[in-house]
mmCIF file of C-alpha atoms and ligand atoms in Angstrom:
data_model
loop_
_atom_site.group_PDB
_atom_site.id
_atom_site.type_symbol
_atom_site.label_atom_id
_atom_site.label_comp_id
_atom_site.label_asym_id
_atom_site.label_seq_id
_atom_site.Cartn_x
_atom_site.Cartn_y
_atom_site.Cartn_z
ATOM 1 C CA MET A 1 -37.438 32.798 -31.973
ATOM 2 C CA LYS A 2 -34.666 30.210 -31.796
ATOM 3 C CA LYS A 3 -32.489 30.351 -28.688
ATOM 4 C CA ARG A 4 -28.851 30.908 -29.602
ATOM 5 C CA ILE A 5 -26.177 29.559 -27.292
ATOM 6 C CA GLY A 6 -22.415 30.038 -27.329
ATOM 7 C CA VAL A 7 -19.961 27.318 -26.348
ATOM 8 C CA LEU A 8 -16.230 27.288 -25.708
ATOM 9 C CA THR A 9 -13.578 25.011 -24.254
ATOM 10 C CA THR A 10 -10.949 26.481 -21.962
ATOM 11 C CA GLY A 11 -8.007 25.339 -19.829
ATOM 12 C CA GLY A 12 -6.123 22.069 -20.347
ATOM 13 C CA ASP A 13 -7.764 19.721 -22.826
ATOM 14 C CA SER A 14 -9.004 16.333 -21.737
ATOM 15 C CA PRO A 15 -10.358 13.185 -23.385
ATOM 16 C CA GLY A 16 -14.138 13.434 -23.688
ATOM 17 C CA ILE A 17 -14.435 17.167 -24.425
ATOM 18 C CA ASN A 18 -15.669 16.446 -27.940
ATOM 19 C CA ALA A 19 -18.064 13.807 -26.664
ATOM 20 C CA ALA A 20 -19.491 16.420 -24.264
ATOM 21 C CA LEU A 21 -19.776 18.955 -27.106
ATOM 22 C CA ARG A 22 -21.574 16.312 -29.161
ATOM 23 C CA GLY A 23 -24.040 15.503 -26.372
ATOM 24 C CA LEU A 24 -24.720 19.185 -25.788
ATOM 25 C CA GLY A 25 -24.928 20.047 -29.480
ATOM 26 C CA LYS A 26 -27.081 17.150 -30.598
ATOM 27 C CA ALA A 27 -29.618 17.676 -27.821
ATOM 28 C CA ALA A 28 -29.597 21.483 -28.045
ATOM 29 C CA SER A 29 -30.058 21.630 -31.808
ATOM 30 C CA GLY A 30 -31.825 18.349 -32.510
ATOM 31 C CA VAL A 31 -34.250 18.281 -29.584
ATOM 32 C CA TYR A 32 -34.635 21.885 -28.432
ATOM 33 C CA GLY A 33 -34.081 23.602 -31.800
ATOM 34 C CA MET A 34 -31.337 25.906 -30.505
ATOM 35 C CA GLU A 35 -28.666 27.536 -32.626
ATOM 36 C CA ILE A 36 -25.096 26.914 -31.481
ATOM 37 C CA ILE A 37 -22.123 29.188 -31.961
ATOM 38 C CA GLY A 38 -18.697 27.857 -31.038
ATOM 39 C CA PHE A 39 -15.812 30.130 -30.049
ATOM 40 C CA GLN A 40 -12.315 29.148 -31.124
ATOM 41 C CA ASP A 41 -9.543 28.876 -28.542
ATOM 42 C CA GLY A 42 -11.565 29.704 -25.440
ATOM 43 C CA PHE A 43 -11.915 33.259 -24.219
ATOM 44 C CA THR A 44 -9.309 34.574 -26.651
ATOM 45 C CA GLY A 45 -11.622 33.592 -29.498
ATOM 46 C CA MET A 46 -14.663 34.969 -27.723
ATOM 47 C CA ALA A 47 -12.906 38.295 -27.182
ATOM 48 C CA GLN A 48 -11.918 38.443 -30.850
ATOM 49 C CA GLY A 49 -15.283 37.204 -32.111
ATOM 50 C CA LEU A 50 -13.733 34.089 -33.687
ATOM 51 C CA THR A 51 -16.874 32.045 -34.126
ATOM 52 C CA VAL A 52 -17.733 28.733 -35.770
ATOM 53 C CA GLU A 53 -21.358 27.964 -36.596
ATOM 54 C CA LEU A 54 -21.992 24.514 -35.274
ATOM 55 C CA GLU A 55 -24.680 22.846 -37.359
ATOM 56 C CA GLY A 56 -26.009 19.391 -36.482
ATOM 57 C CA SER A 57 -23.406 17.694 -38.717
ATOM 58 C CA ALA A 58 -20.531 19.352 -36.802
ATOM 59 C CA PHE A 59 -21.366 17.039 -33.919
ATOM 60 C CA SER A 60 -21.067 13.839 -35.945
ATOM 61 C CA GLY A 61 -17.933 11.727 -35.859
ATOM 62 C CA ILE A 62 -16.436 13.371 -32.762
ATOM 63 C CA LEU A 63 -17.637 11.038 -30.010
ATOM 64 C CA THR A 64 -14.380 9.118 -29.997
ATOM 65 C CA THR A 65 -11.886 11.845 -30.859
ATOM 66 C CA GLY A 66 -9.336 13.290 -28.429
ATOM 67 C CA GLY A 67 -8.580 16.983 -27.827
ATOM 68 C CA THR A 68 -11.145 19.684 -28.539
ATOM 69 C CA ILE A 69 -12.490 20.578 -31.988
ATOM 70 C CA LEU A 70 -12.785 24.195 -30.790
ATOM 71 C CA GLY A 71 -9.209 24.616 -29.569
ATOM 72 C CA THR A 72 -8.265 25.805 -26.102
ATOM 73 C CA ASN A 73 -5.710 27.723 -24.059
ATOM 74 C CA ARG A 74 -5.164 28.956 -20.517
ATOM 75 C CA ASP A 75 -6.517 32.493 -21.067
ATOM 76 C CA ARG A 76 -9.108 34.036 -18.760
ATOM 77 C CA PRO A 77 -11.580 36.829 -19.637
ATOM 78 C CA ASP A 78 -9.509 39.294 -17.623
ATOM 79 C CA ARG A 79 -6.236 38.057 -19.119
ATOM 80 C CA VAL A 80 -6.209 36.976 -22.739
ATOM 81 C CA ILE A 81 -3.046 36.978 -24.804
ATOM 82 C CA ILE A 82 -3.406 38.471 -28.254
ATOM 83 C CA ASP A 83 -0.274 38.859 -30.429
ATOM 84 C CA GLY A 84 1.865 38.109 -27.413
ATOM 85 C CA VAL A 85 0.311 40.865 -25.315
ATOM 86 C CA ALA A 86 -1.806 40.120 -22.236
ATOM 87 C CA LYS A 87 -4.908 42.236 -21.782
ATOM 88 C CA ASP A 88 -8.188 42.366 -19.903
ATOM 89 C CA ALA A 89 -10.805 41.388 -22.508
ATOM 90 C CA THR A 90 -13.850 41.336 -20.220
ATOM 91 C CA ASP A 91 -15.574 44.206 -22.042
ATOM 92 C CA GLN A 92 -15.097 42.662 -25.506
ATOM 93 C CA ILE A 93 -16.400 39.324 -24.231
ATOM 94 C CA LEU A 94 -19.523 40.938 -22.734
ATOM 95 C CA GLU A 95 -20.017 42.949 -25.942
ATOM 96 C CA ASN A 96 -19.698 39.915 -28.206
ATOM 97 C CA TYR A 97 -22.163 37.999 -26.041
ATOM 98 C CA LYS A 98 -24.645 40.841 -26.567
ATOM 99 C CA LYS A 99 -23.836 41.401 -30.230
ATOM 100 C CA LEU A 100 -24.395 37.735 -31.012
ATOM 101 C CA LYS A 101 -27.658 37.832 -29.010
ATOM 102 C CA LEU A 102 -26.643 34.796 -27.005
ATOM 103 C CA TYR A 103 -29.155 33.302 -24.621
ATOM 104 C CA ALA A 104 -26.438 31.452 -22.720
ATOM 105 C CA LEU A 105 -22.748 30.573 -22.730
ATOM 106 C CA VAL A 106 -21.529 27.041 -22.021
ATOM 107 C CA CYS A 107 -17.967 26.785 -20.677
ATOM 108 C CA ILE A 108 -16.388 23.349 -20.860
ATOM 109 C CA GLY A 109 -13.258 22.546 -18.864
ATOM 110 C CA GLY A 110 -11.673 22.128 -15.461
ATOM 111 C CA SER A 111 -10.999 24.686 -12.755
ATOM 112 C CA ASP A 112 -10.061 27.418 -15.256
ATOM 113 C CA ALA A 113 -13.474 27.056 -16.914
ATOM 114 C CA GLN A 114 -15.337 27.144 -13.595
ATOM 115 C CA ASN A 115 -13.462 30.214 -12.337
ATOM 116 C CA SER A 116 -13.931 32.170 -15.558
ATOM 117 C CA ALA A 117 -17.588 31.197 -15.862
ATOM 118 C CA TYR A 118 -18.218 32.405 -12.311
ATOM 119 C CA TYR A 119 -16.462 35.668 -13.149
ATOM 120 C CA LEU A 120 -18.742 36.184 -16.168
ATOM 121 C CA MET A 121 -21.824 35.132 -14.217
ATOM 122 C CA GLN A 122 -21.084 37.930 -11.749
ATOM 123 C CA ARG A 123 -21.069 40.283 -14.728
ATOM 124 C CA GLY A 124 -24.562 39.270 -15.729
ATOM 125 C CA LEU A 125 -24.118 36.497 -18.317
ATOM 126 C CA ASN A 126 -26.209 33.319 -18.379
ATOM 127 C CA VAL A 127 -23.443 30.770 -17.960
ATOM 128 C CA ILE A 128 -23.470 27.058 -17.353
ATOM 129 C CA THR A 129 -20.478 24.711 -17.193
ATOM 130 C CA LEU A 130 -19.443 21.097 -17.728
ATOM 131 C CA PRO A 131 -16.664 19.522 -15.618
ATOM 132 C CA VAL A 132 -13.944 18.186 -17.894
ATOM 133 C CA THR A 133 -10.506 17.521 -16.410
ATOM 134 C CA ILE A 134 -8.217 14.559 -15.923
ATOM 135 C CA ASP A 135 -7.419 15.907 -12.443
ATOM 136 C CA ASN A 136 -10.891 15.146 -10.983
ATOM 137 C CA ASP A 137 -10.317 18.063 -8.615
ATOM 138 C CA LEU A 138 -13.669 19.844 -9.010
ATOM 139 C CA THR A 139 -16.125 20.025 -6.153
ATOM 140 C CA GLY A 140 -19.773 19.459 -7.075
ATOM 141 C CA THR A 141 -19.244 16.225 -8.962
ATOM 142 C CA ASP A 142 -18.169 12.706 -8.059
ATOM 143 C CA THR A 143 -16.018 12.555 -11.136
ATOM 144 C CA SER A 144 -15.127 14.715 -14.090
ATOM 145 C CA ILE A 145 -15.073 13.829 -17.788
ATOM 146 C CA GLY A 146 -11.580 12.666 -18.811
ATOM 147 C CA PHE A 147 -10.540 11.267 -15.449
ATOM 148 C CA ASP A 148 -11.425 7.673 -16.271
ATOM 149 C CA THR A 149 -9.424 7.748 -19.505
ATOM 150 C CA ALA A 150 -6.379 9.238 -17.796
ATOM 151 C CA VAL A 151 -6.534 6.567 -15.087
ATOM 152 C CA GLU A 152 -6.632 3.858 -17.784
ATOM 153 C CA VAL A 153 -3.640 5.349 -19.606
ATOM 154 C CA ALA A 154 -1.605 5.759 -16.426
ATOM 155 C CA ALA A 155 -2.489 2.286 -15.131
ATOM 156 C CA GLU A 156 -1.426 0.749 -18.426
ATOM 157 C CA ALA A 157 1.857 2.626 -18.189
ATOM 158 C CA ILE A 158 2.474 1.164 -14.727
ATOM 159 C CA ASP A 159 1.651 -2.310 -16.074
ATOM 160 C CA ARG A 160 4.249 -1.889 -18.796
ATOM 161 C CA LEU A 161 6.854 -0.458 -16.464
ATOM 162 C CA HIS A 162 6.486 -3.458 -14.154
ATOM 163 C CA SER A 163 8.157 -5.917 -16.508
ATOM 164 C CA THR A 164 11.190 -3.743 -17.107
ATOM 165 C CA ALA A 165 11.500 -2.913 -13.386
ATOM 166 C CA ILE A 166 11.414 -6.638 -12.595
ATOM 167 C CA SER A 167 13.982 -7.517 -15.271
ATOM 168 C CA HIS A 168 16.494 -4.911 -14.104
ATOM 169 C CA HIS A 169 15.735 -5.086 -10.358
ATOM 170 C CA ARG A 170 15.119 -1.359 -10.361
ATOM 171 C CA ILE A 171 12.970 1.210 -8.689
ATOM 172 C CA ILE A 172 10.846 2.924 -11.310
ATOM 173 C CA ILE A 173 9.159 6.161 -10.346
ATOM 174 C CA VAL A 174 6.177 7.150 -12.479
ATOM 175 C CA GLU A 175 5.153 10.788 -12.224
ATOM 176 C CA MET A 176 1.555 11.665 -12.990
ATOM 177 C CA MET A 177 -0.442 14.850 -13.465
ATOM 178 C CA GLY A 178 -3.196 16.041 -11.135
ATOM 179 C CA ARG A 179 -2.015 19.467 -10.045
ATOM 180 C CA GLU A 180 -2.484 19.828 -6.267
ATOM 181 C CA THR A 181 -4.556 16.662 -5.836
ATOM 182 C CA GLY A 182 -3.738 12.976 -5.958
ATOM 183 C CA TRP A 183 -6.891 11.447 -7.476
ATOM 184 C CA LEU A 184 -5.236 10.336 -10.685
ATOM 185 C CA THR A 185 -2.100 8.944 -9.050
ATOM 186 C CA LEU A 186 -4.068 7.170 -6.348
ATOM 187 C CA ALA A 187 -6.516 5.516 -8.749
ATOM 188 C CA ALA A 188 -3.888 4.600 -11.357
ATOM 189 C CA GLY A 189 -1.443 3.508 -8.658
ATOM 190 C CA ILE A 190 -3.986 1.149 -7.123
ATOM 191 C CA ALA A 191 -5.110 -0.154 -10.528
ATOM 192 C CA GLY A 192 -1.520 -0.691 -11.682
ATOM 193 C CA GLY A 193 -0.405 -2.320 -8.431
ATOM 194 C CA ALA A 194 2.150 0.363 -7.511
ATOM 195 C CA ASP A 195 4.117 -0.468 -4.350
ATOM 196 C CA VAL A 196 4.345 3.146 -3.218
ATOM 197 C CA ILE A 197 1.826 5.924 -3.963
ATOM 198 C CA LEU A 198 2.739 9.508 -3.127
ATOM 199 C CA ILE A 199 0.055 12.188 -3.342
ATOM 200 C CA PRO A 200 0.016 15.884 -2.384
ATOM 201 C CA GLU A 201 -2.551 15.310 0.364
ATOM 202 C CA ILE A 202 -0.069 13.120 2.296
ATOM 203 C CA PRO A 203 3.421 14.687 2.484
ATOM 204 C CA TYR A 204 5.891 11.799 2.447
ATOM 205 C CA HIS A 205 8.976 10.887 4.478
ATOM 206 C CA THR A 206 11.643 9.853 1.995
ATOM 207 C CA GLU A 207 13.164 7.459 4.587
ATOM 208 C CA LYS A 208 9.828 5.695 5.022
ATOM 209 C CA VAL A 209 9.479 5.238 1.278
ATOM 210 C CA ALA A 210 13.006 3.826 1.192
ATOM 211 C CA GLU A 211 12.224 1.520 4.145
ATOM 212 C CA ALA A 212 9.144 0.155 2.360
ATOM 213 C CA ILE A 213 11.245 -0.565 -0.716
ATOM 214 C CA LEU A 214 14.005 -2.221 1.331
ATOM 215 C CA GLN A 215 11.472 -4.398 3.112
ATOM 216 C CA ARG A 216 10.320 -5.617 -0.278
ATOM 217 C CA SER A 217 13.942 -6.372 -1.203
ATOM 218 C CA HIS A 218 14.370 -8.377 2.002
ATOM 219 C CA LYS A 219 11.362 -10.452 0.950
ATOM 220 C CA GLY A 220 13.044 -11.163 -2.374
ATOM 221 C CA LYS A 221 11.185 -8.538 -4.392
ATOM 222 C CA ARG A 222 14.078 -6.661 -5.910
ATOM 223 C CA PHE A 223 12.034 -4.084 -7.798
ATOM 224 C CA SER A 224 9.506 -1.418 -6.834
ATOM 225 C CA LEU A 225 7.037 0.790 -8.654
ATOM 226 C CA VAL A 226 6.505 4.234 -7.147
ATOM 227 C CA ALA A 227 3.562 6.304 -8.426
ATOM 228 C CA VAL A 228 4.048 9.971 -7.570
ATOM 229 C CA SER A 229 1.810 12.964 -8.209
ATOM 230 C CA GLU A 230 3.333 16.038 -9.809
ATOM 231 C CA GLY A 231 2.195 17.924 -6.687
ATOM 232 C CA ALA A 232 3.483 15.472 -4.056
ATOM 233 C CA ILE A 233 5.789 17.028 -1.488
ATOM 234 C CA SER A 234 8.153 15.589 1.121
ATOM 235 C CA GLN A 235 7.832 16.175 4.858
ATOM 236 C CA GLU A 236 11.347 17.642 4.782
ATOM 237 C CA SER A 237 10.202 20.309 2.326
ATOM 238 C CA VAL A 238 7.031 21.027 4.297
ATOM 239 C CA ARG A 239 9.101 21.522 7.465
ATOM 240 C CA PHE A 240 11.645 23.678 5.668
ATOM 241 C CA PHE A 241 8.969 26.023 4.339
ATOM 242 C CA GLU A 242 7.208 26.180 7.710
ATOM 243 C CA LYS A 243 10.474 27.310 9.327
ATOM 244 C CA ALA A 244 11.172 29.803 6.542
ATOM 245 C CA ARG A 245 7.683 31.300 6.960
ATOM 246 C CA LEU A 246 8.069 31.586 10.728
ATOM 247 C CA ALA A 247 11.435 33.301 10.352
ATOM 248 C CA ASN A 248 9.986 35.668 7.771
ATOM 249 C CA ARG A 249 7.151 36.637 10.130
ATOM 250 C CA ARG A 250 9.597 37.166 12.967
ATOM 251 C CA LEU A 251 12.159 39.170 11.030
ATOM 252 C CA ARG A 252 10.153 41.221 8.550
ATOM 253 C CA GLN A 253 7.062 43.331 8.433
ATOM 254 C CA GLY A 254 4.616 44.888 6.013
ATOM 255 C CA GLU A 255 5.237 44.763 2.278
ATOM 256 C CA GLU A 256 8.617 43.094 2.589
ATOM 257 C CA GLN A 257 7.088 40.304 4.659
ATOM 258 C CA SER A 258 4.266 39.638 2.175
ATOM 259 C CA GLU A 259 6.677 39.760 -0.768
ATOM 260 C CA ILE A 260 8.863 37.066 0.815
ATOM 261 C CA GLU A 261 5.742 35.090 1.796
ATOM 262 C CA GLN A 262 4.639 35.128 -1.833
ATOM 263 C CA ARG A 263 8.068 34.084 -3.094
ATOM 264 C CA LEU A 264 8.152 31.232 -0.599
ATOM 265 C CA GLY A 265 4.802 30.039 -1.957
ATOM 266 C CA THR A 266 6.192 29.989 -5.497
ATOM 267 C CA ILE A 267 9.352 28.138 -4.468
ATOM 268 C CA GLU A 268 7.282 25.660 -2.426
ATOM 269 C CA LYS A 269 5.169 24.861 -5.478
ATOM 270 C CA ARG A 270 8.354 24.169 -7.416
ATOM 271 C CA ALA A 271 9.681 21.955 -4.638
ATOM 272 C CA ALA A 272 6.536 19.844 -4.982
ATOM 273 C CA GLY A 273 6.879 17.136 -7.574
ATOM 274 C CA ASP A 274 10.653 17.185 -7.561
ATOM 275 C CA THR A 275 10.786 13.650 -8.852
ATOM 276 C CA LEU A 276 14.465 13.759 -9.814
ATOM 277 C CA HIS A 277 15.405 14.703 -6.246
ATOM 278 C CA LEU A 278 13.198 11.886 -4.926
ATOM 279 C CA ALA A 279 14.871 9.409 -7.284
ATOM 280 C CA ASN A 280 18.362 10.453 -6.174
ATOM 281 C CA ARG A 281 17.438 10.204 -2.515
ATOM 282 C CA LEU A 282 15.869 6.756 -2.938
ATOM 283 C CA GLU A 283 18.915 5.514 -4.821
ATOM 284 C CA ASP A 284 21.150 6.800 -2.005
ATOM 285 C CA PHE A 285 19.048 5.128 0.689
ATOM 286 C CA THR A 286 18.363 1.793 -1.004
ATOM 287 C CA LYS A 287 21.392 1.403 -3.309
ATOM 288 C CA LEU A 288 18.938 0.205 -5.938
ATOM 289 C CA GLU A 289 19.150 1.624 -9.439
ATOM 290 C CA THR A 290 16.318 4.105 -9.912
ATOM 291 C CA ARG A 291 14.679 5.383 -13.088
ATOM 292 C CA ILE A 292 11.975 7.965 -13.740
ATOM 293 C CA THR A 293 9.104 8.047 -16.236
ATOM 294 C CA ILE A 294 7.049 11.227 -16.486
ATOM 295 C CA LEU A 295 3.748 10.417 -18.155
ATOM 296 C CA GLY A 296 2.900 14.083 -18.806
ATOM 297 C CA TYR A 297 0.571 14.880 -21.689
ATOM 298 C CA LEU A 298 0.125 11.228 -22.660
ATOM 299 C CA GLN A 299 -2.503 11.190 -19.923
ATOM 300 C CA ARG A 300 -4.493 13.940 -21.620
ATOM 301 C CA GLY A 301 -4.256 12.844 -25.217
ATOM 302 C CA GLY A 302 -6.177 10.431 -27.365
ATOM 303 C CA THR A 303 -9.518 8.756 -27.492
ATOM 304 C CA PRO A 304 -11.809 8.837 -24.426
ATOM 305 C CA SER A 305 -12.719 5.624 -22.601
ATOM 306 C CA ALA A 306 -16.227 4.183 -22.918
ATOM 307 C CA THR A 307 -17.008 5.380 -19.373
ATOM 308 C CA ASP A 308 -15.987 8.941 -20.250
ATOM 309 C CA ARG A 309 -18.063 8.857 -23.438
ATOM 310 C CA VAL A 310 -21.112 7.798 -21.436
ATOM 311 C CA LEU A 311 -20.525 10.488 -18.789
ATOM 312 C CA ALA A 312 -19.902 13.168 -21.432
ATOM 313 C CA THR A 313 -23.114 12.237 -23.227
ATOM 314 C CA GLN A 314 -25.099 12.197 -19.988
ATOM 315 C CA LEU A 315 -23.815 15.583 -18.795
ATOM 316 C CA GLY A 316 -23.714 17.245 -22.226
ATOM 317 C CA THR A 317 -27.336 16.391 -22.982
ATOM 318 C CA ALA A 318 -28.425 17.294 -19.425
ATOM 319 C CA CYS A 319 -26.759 20.679 -19.913
ATOM 320 C CA ALA A 320 -28.891 21.318 -23.017
ATOM 321 C CA ALA A 321 -32.047 20.399 -21.082
ATOM 322 C CA LEU A 322 -31.083 22.758 -18.242
ATOM 323 C CA ILE A 323 -30.518 25.637 -20.671
ATOM 324 C CA GLN A 324 -33.955 24.942 -22.139
ATOM 325 C CA GLU A 325 -35.393 25.198 -18.594
ATOM 326 C CA GLY A 326 -33.510 28.452 -17.999
ATOM 327 C CA VAL A 327 -31.140 27.103 -15.328
ATOM 328 C CA PHE A 328 -27.868 29.063 -15.217
ATOM 329 C CA GLY A 329 -24.980 29.848 -12.892
ATOM 330 C CA VAL A 330 -24.323 26.177 -12.184
ATOM 331 C CA MET A 331 -21.947 23.364 -13.032
ATOM 332 C CA VAL A 332 -23.603 20.169 -14.279
ATOM 333 C CA GLY A 333 -22.054 17.226 -12.439
ATOM 334 C CA THR A 334 -22.858 13.728 -11.287
ATOM 335 C CA ARG A 335 -23.567 12.139 -7.897
ATOM 336 C CA SER A 336 -24.049 8.384 -7.610
ATOM 337 C CA GLY A 337 -24.868 8.179 -11.294
ATOM 338 C CA THR A 338 -27.472 10.934 -11.403
ATOM 339 C CA VAL A 339 -27.109 14.453 -12.784
ATOM 340 C CA VAL A 340 -26.762 17.213 -10.193
ATOM 341 C CA THR A 341 -26.162 20.939 -10.434
ATOM 342 C CA THR A 342 -23.964 22.973 -8.096
ATOM 343 C CA PRO A 343 -23.889 26.788 -7.964
ATOM 344 C CA LEU A 344 -20.717 28.135 -9.554
ATOM 345 C CA ALA A 345 -20.104 30.127 -6.386
ATOM 346 C CA GLU A 346 -19.490 26.787 -4.653
ATOM 347 C CA VAL A 347 -17.310 25.347 -7.412
ATOM 348 C CA ALA A 348 -15.124 28.276 -8.488
ATOM 349 C CA ASN A 349 -11.784 28.719 -6.737
ATOM 350 C CA GLN A 350 -12.246 25.467 -4.815
ATOM 351 C CA THR A 351 -10.185 22.289 -4.963
ATOM 352 C CA LYS A 352 -11.550 18.843 -4.196
ATOM 353 C CA ALA A 353 -8.645 17.150 -2.429
ATOM 354 C CA VAL A 354 -8.612 13.426 -1.706
ATOM 355 C CA PRO A 355 -10.067 13.068 1.829
ATOM 356 C CA LEU A 356 -7.578 11.321 4.099
ATOM 357 C CA ASP A 357 -10.220 8.770 5.110
ATOM 358 C CA HIS A 358 -11.211 8.044 1.501
ATOM 359 C CA ALA A 359 -11.951 4.377 0.793
ATOM 360 C CA TRP A 360 -9.246 4.286 -1.904
ATOM 361 C CA ILE A 361 -6.624 5.359 0.653
ATOM 362 C CA GLN A 362 -7.830 2.729 3.092
ATOM 363 C CA GLY A 363 -7.868 0.086 0.360
ATOM 364 C CA ALA A 364 -4.347 0.965 -0.747
ATOM 365 C CA ARG A 365 -3.042 0.663 2.813
ATOM 366 C CA LEU A 366 -4.813 -2.654 3.300
ATOM 367 C CA VAL A 367 -3.094 -4.210 0.290
ATOM 368 C CA GLY A 368 0.264 -3.083 1.668
ATOM 369 C CA VAL A 369 0.916 0.008 -0.421
ATOM 370 C CA SER A 370 3.194 2.548 1.253
ATOM 371 C CA LEU A 371 1.875 6.097 1.147
ATOM 372 C CA GLY A 372 5.132 7.409 2.520
ATOM 373 C CA ASP A 373 3.655 8.465 5.893
HETATM 374 O O1 LIG B 401 -5.400 20.549 -15.364
HETATM 375 C C1 LIG B 401 -4.996 19.505 -16.142
HETATM 376 C C2 LIG B 401 -3.535 19.432 -16.193
HETATM 377 O O2 LIG B 401 -3.268 18.405 -17.085
HETATM 378 C C3 LIG B 401 -2.794 19.234 -14.870
HETATM 379 O O3 LIG B 401 -2.846 17.913 -14.422
HETATM 380 C C4 LIG B 401 -1.419 19.707 -15.229
HETATM 381 O O4 LIG B 401 -0.726 20.171 -14.085
HETATM 382 C C5 LIG B 401 -1.701 20.855 -16.137
HETATM 383 O O5 LIG B 401 -2.945 20.586 -16.724
HETATM 384 C C6 LIG B 401 -0.696 21.095 -17.223
HETATM 385 O O6 LIG B 401 -1.060 22.284 -17.846
HETATM 386 P P1 LIG B 401 -0.562 22.860 -19.218
HETATM 387 O O7 LIG B 401 -1.351 22.191 -20.297
HETATM 388 O O8 LIG B 401 -0.920 24.297 -19.148
HETATM 389 O O9 LIG B 401 0.885 22.587 -19.323
#
């Protein structure tokens, strides 16, 4: 009997998802003779039984396309939104898996996909995942599909912003995605020759950033490019929240204390990536005109780079081979160019931050980039 596998994409989209689907689909159907059922819009579609039969031809012509042919959203099995109402759809998802007689479920995406897949694995499903996110924040893989493309897009943006910053003698701050990690900003910042790179792993001193910019001015360079992660946070903010937490622990107890603790966490997240505030402060310190560009979803859209297409094909096809061998409960990643698998238990609910001694950080410092510390 033919093995039937389900596949869905979940979480933020990323260039290379379709290339990964193609690699998986072509190998699974063409080489291993499996049947493939796609679910529309991630777990919402799986809960509602919204399926698409993916024949061999469905995987043609999508290697170079952006987005996901299956659709996606941020829903989780225990929290899908149907007709505007959030509900726990775990039972429906488990039922549909059984009803469709699936041999395995492939979840493609970033941290959302890994967390949800682990959740379903614990409930007895044969799950396997592919790492696709521009953030590159997943443990268990050197790099994730989509990261290379996003770095290219962001680096090109910095290149373009350079000429206008030079012409107007301005500071231009470019804000990039990446959630709580600075991989994207660091790589794009280095590639684009940013003068300052601010990442969440290194809380910055606004004065030191301003000093670095003023030093450039004194050397006759009357412009500066600042690459900042959406999750970067200033030392001032870190100190403020530390004090607020201490005071909360001293003054309150029990439920009230944990409620305030939680609220502080939410406010702290909002304080991170306050690029407008950073721009105002830098303008005050340096007296140089300052402008902001938020790259946002540009980094996630469009055609994947050649490197991402190669990686997606390598991991997608490897995933099909692993299913054929009966390997489940893992994420299929890459280490030094070879395919590796990591148990979902070690990938879910983890974040791969940029290590402070990473060679990219050292390299950036050695070419004179200020990291704001
Ligand atoms: O996880 C990818 C990512 O692009 C992050 O870099 C960003 O913070 C987030 O998604 C944006 O999410 P959404 O698409 O839900 O607005």
